[in-house]
PDB file of C-alpha atoms in Angstrom:
ATOM      1  CA  SER A   1      51.000 124.762 140.233  1.00  0.00           C
ATOM      2  CA  GLN A   2      53.852 122.630 141.511  1.00  0.00           C
ATOM      3  CA  ILE A   3      54.216 118.944 141.922  1.00  0.00           C
ATOM      4  CA  GLN A   4      53.905 117.857 145.520  1.00  0.00           C
ATOM      5  CA  ASP A   5      53.950 114.015 145.084  1.00  0.00           C
ATOM      6  CA  LEU A   6      56.478 112.356 142.747  1.00  0.00           C
ATOM      7  CA  ASP A   7      56.319 108.605 142.264  1.00  0.00           C
ATOM      8  CA  LEU A   8      59.326 107.081 140.486  1.00  0.00           C
ATOM      9  CA  ARG A   9      59.172 103.560 141.765  1.00  0.00           C
ATOM     10  CA  ASP A  10      60.835 100.691 139.902  1.00  0.00           C
ATOM     11  CA  ASN A  11      62.708 102.749 137.428  1.00  0.00           C
ATOM     12  CA  PHE A  12      66.250 101.525 138.450  1.00  0.00           C
ATOM     13  CA  LEU A  13      67.437 105.163 138.958  1.00  0.00           C
ATOM     14  CA  GLY A  14      69.613 104.253 141.912  1.00  0.00           C
ATOM     15  CA  GLY A  15      71.853 101.977 139.862  1.00  0.00           C
ATOM     16  CA  THR A  16      73.267 104.957 137.970  1.00  0.00           C
ATOM     17  CA  PRO A  17      75.857 107.127 139.784  1.00  0.00           C
ATOM     18  CA  THR A  18      74.658 110.243 137.927  1.00  0.00           C
ATOM     19  CA  PHE A  19      71.159 110.172 139.447  1.00  0.00           C
ATOM     20  CA  GLY A  20      72.194 112.020 142.646  1.00  0.00           C
ATOM     21  CA  SER A  21      73.937 114.754 140.746  1.00  0.00           C
ATOM     22  CA  THR A  22      71.086 115.086 138.230  1.00  0.00           C
ATOM     23  CA  LEU A  23      68.530 115.372 141.008  1.00  0.00           C
ATOM     24  CA  GLU A  24      70.740 117.838 142.788  1.00  0.00           C
ATOM     25  CA  ALA A  25      71.019 120.068 139.640  1.00  0.00           C
ATOM     26  CA  ALA A  26      67.225 119.933 139.070  1.00  0.00           C
ATOM     27  CA  LEU A  27      66.530 120.922 142.684  1.00  0.00           C
ATOM     28  CA  SER A  28      69.091 123.765 142.429  1.00  0.00           C
ATOM     29  CA  ALA A  29      67.300 125.099 139.382  1.00  0.00           C
ATOM     30  CA  HIS A  30      63.975 125.132 141.331  1.00  0.00           C
ATOM     31  CA  PRO A  31      65.016 126.104 144.859  1.00  0.00           C
ATOM     32  CA  ASN A  32      61.416 126.848 145.960  1.00  0.00           C
ATOM     33  CA  ASN A  33      60.066 123.348 145.214  1.00  0.00           C
ATOM     34  CA  HIS A  34      57.210 122.083 147.244  1.00  0.00           C
ATOM     35  CA  LEU A  35      57.841 118.425 146.869  1.00  0.00           C
ATOM     36  CA  ARG A  36      56.316 116.701 149.892  1.00  0.00           C
ATOM     37  CA  VAL A  37      56.172 112.998 148.944  1.00  0.00           C
ATOM     38  CA  LEU A  38      58.937 111.159 147.066  1.00  0.00           C
ATOM     39  CA  HIS A  39      58.570 107.461 146.196  1.00  0.00           C
ATOM     40  CA  LEU A  40      61.867 105.857 144.997  1.00  0.00           C
ATOM     41  CA  GLY A  41      61.192 102.139 146.023  1.00  0.00           C
ATOM     42  CA  GLY A  42      62.622  99.443 143.824  1.00  0.00           C
ATOM     43  CA  ASN A  43      65.202 101.633 142.136  1.00  0.00           C
ATOM     44  CA  GLY A  44      68.364  99.609 142.773  1.00  0.00           C
ATOM     45  CA  PHE A  45      70.055 102.085 145.084  1.00  0.00           C
ATOM     46  CA  THR A  46      73.463 100.844 146.558  1.00  0.00           C
ATOM     47  CA  GLU A  47      75.288 101.996 149.563  1.00  0.00           C
ATOM     48  CA  ALA A  48      77.251 104.303 147.279  1.00  0.00           C
ATOM     49  CA  THR A  49      74.407 105.775 145.306  1.00  0.00           C
ATOM     50  CA  ILE A  50      72.188 106.315 148.308  1.00  0.00           C
ATOM     51  CA  GLY A  51      75.004 108.588 149.681  1.00  0.00           C
ATOM     52  CA  LEU A  52      74.933 110.608 146.452  1.00  0.00           C
ATOM     53  CA  PHE A  53      71.157 110.779 146.552  1.00  0.00           C
ATOM     54  CA  ALA A  54      71.399 111.966 150.204  1.00  0.00           C
ATOM     55  CA  LYS A  55      73.447 114.960 149.067  1.00  0.00           C
ATOM     56  CA  ALA A  56      70.757 115.772 146.526  1.00  0.00           C
ATOM     57  CA  ILE A  57      67.845 115.741 148.873  1.00  0.00           C
ATOM     58  CA  ARG A  58      69.227 118.391 151.188  1.00  0.00           C
ATOM     59  CA  GLY A  59      67.228 120.813 148.870  1.00  0.00           C
ATOM     60  CA  LEU A  60      63.939 119.251 149.532  1.00  0.00           C
ATOM     61  CA  VAL A  61      63.018 121.278 152.555  1.00  0.00           C
ATOM     62  CA  ALA A  62      59.271 120.521 152.274  1.00  0.00           C
ATOM     63  CA  LEU A  63      59.734 116.818 152.089  1.00  0.00           C
ATOM     64  CA  GLN A  64      57.388 114.965 154.479  1.00  0.00           C
ATOM     65  CA  THR A  65      57.418 111.383 153.113  1.00  0.00           C
ATOM     66  CA  LEU A  66      60.297 109.466 151.580  1.00  0.00           C
ATOM     67  CA  ASN A  67      59.718 105.882 150.402  1.00  0.00           C
ATOM     68  CA  LEU A  68      62.875 103.859 149.602  1.00  0.00           C
ATOM     69  CA  ASN A  69      61.290 100.402 149.944  1.00  0.00           C
ATOM     70  CA  ASN A  70      62.850  97.510 148.097  1.00  0.00           C
ATOM     71  CA  ASN A  71      66.320  98.776 147.728  1.00  0.00           C
ATOM     72  CA  PRO A  72      68.164  95.833 149.467  1.00  0.00           C
ATOM     73  CA  ALA A  73      71.712  96.877 148.399  1.00  0.00           C
ATOM     74  CA  ILE A  74      71.480 100.183 150.305  1.00  0.00           C
ATOM     75  CA  CYS A  75      73.384  98.415 153.077  1.00  0.00           C
ATOM     76  CA  CYS A  76      75.199  95.736 151.141  1.00  0.00           C
ATOM     77  CA  ASN A  77      78.442  95.617 153.118  1.00  0.00           C
ATOM     78  CA  ARG A  78      76.878  94.957 156.401  1.00  0.00           C
ATOM     79  CA  HIS A  79      79.887  93.176 157.868  1.00  0.00           C
ATOM     80  CA  SER A  80      82.299  96.078 157.543  1.00  0.00           C
ATOM     81  CA  GLU A  81      82.656  98.967 159.983  1.00  0.00           C
ATOM     82  CA  HIS A  82      81.731 101.375 157.180  1.00  0.00           C
ATOM     83  CA  SER A  83      78.634  99.376 156.168  1.00  0.00           C
ATOM     84  CA  VAL A  84      76.021 102.035 156.914  1.00  0.00           C
ATOM     85  CA  THR A  85      77.875 105.144 155.520  1.00  0.00           C
ATOM     86  CA  GLY A  86      75.229 105.689 152.828  1.00  0.00           C
ATOM     87  CA  VAL A  87      72.389 105.259 155.310  1.00  0.00           C
ATOM     88  CA  THR A  88      74.153 107.628 157.714  1.00  0.00           C
ATOM     89  CA  HIS A  89      74.290 110.306 154.992  1.00  0.00           C
ATOM     90  CA  LEU A  90      70.724 109.766 154.129  1.00  0.00           C
ATOM     91  CA  ALA A  91      69.542 110.161 157.768  1.00  0.00           C
ATOM     92  CA  GLU A  92      71.581 113.294 158.153  1.00  0.00           C
ATOM     93  CA  ALA A  93      70.223 114.808 154.893  1.00  0.00           C
ATOM     94  CA  LEU A  94      66.558 114.476 155.774  1.00  0.00           C
ATOM     95  CA  PRO A  95      64.914 117.775 156.290  1.00  0.00           C
ATOM     96  CA  ALA A  96      64.570 118.525 160.010  1.00  0.00           C
ATOM     97  CA  GLY A  97      61.095 119.447 161.137  1.00  0.00           C
ATOM     98  CA  SER A  98      59.116 118.481 157.987  1.00  0.00           C
ATOM     99  CA  MET A  99      59.715 114.719 157.810  1.00  0.00           C
ATOM    100  CA  MET A 100      56.806 112.649 158.904  1.00  0.00           C
ATOM    101  CA  SER A 101      57.334 109.308 157.193  1.00  0.00           C
ATOM    102  CA  LEU A 102      60.482 107.389 156.114  1.00  0.00           C
ATOM    103  CA  SER A 103      59.978 103.936 154.663  1.00  0.00           C
ATOM    104  CA  LEU A 104      62.947 101.629 154.300  1.00  0.00           C
ATOM    105  CA  ALA A 105      61.192  98.177 154.161  1.00  0.00           C
ATOM    106  CA  ASN A 106      63.220  95.428 152.558  1.00  0.00           C
ATOM    107  CA  CYS A 107      66.413  97.471 152.523  1.00  0.00           C
ATOM    108  CA  HIS A 108      68.400  94.937 154.661  1.00  0.00           C
ATOM    109  CA  LEU A 109      69.500  97.555 157.224  1.00  0.00           C
ATOM    110  CA  GLN A 110      69.844  95.199 160.145  1.00  0.00           C
ATOM    111  CA  ASP A 111      70.423  96.527 163.617  1.00  0.00           C
ATOM    112  CA  SER A 112      73.384  98.792 162.821  1.00  0.00           C
ATOM    113  CA  GLY A 113      71.558 100.403 159.941  1.00  0.00           C
ATOM    114  CA  CYS A 114      68.513 101.015 161.902  1.00  0.00           C
ATOM    115  CA  GLU A 115      70.647 102.647 164.611  1.00  0.00           C
ATOM    116  CA  GLU A 116      72.303 104.870 162.071  1.00  0.00           C
ATOM    117  CA  VAL A 117      68.966 106.018 160.700  1.00  0.00           C
ATOM    118  CA  LEU A 118      67.561 106.771 164.160  1.00  0.00           C
ATOM    119  CA  ASP A 119      70.727 108.570 165.259  1.00  0.00           C
ATOM    120  CA  GLY A 120      70.549 110.824 162.172  1.00  0.00           C
ATOM    121  CA  LEU A 121      66.918 111.803 162.636  1.00  0.00           C
TER     122      LEU A 121
END
């Protein structure tokens, strides 16, 4: 049997730049994974590390629910023109067709971040 629901909330994984590459390597080793629900709320993702994470989740073709609540630094440079780059990469990386739920509560996206997410879907 394969895991379909993985809950790693509040483990501060997003604060380490290696998390994205570690996840990507793990997914590459198991290309036929059936992970449908991934909870990563409260992990301290930043604009930079969410971009690395986005690269890794391209392999999650069965993903239906992604919860990134309580990662307020995802869009920390909201006043620059490049403030939503990580969020843009995330939205573009989400699997087309299978995603049913994306939760970004308390991620401080503001209007521009929300627009980037919606444009990427």
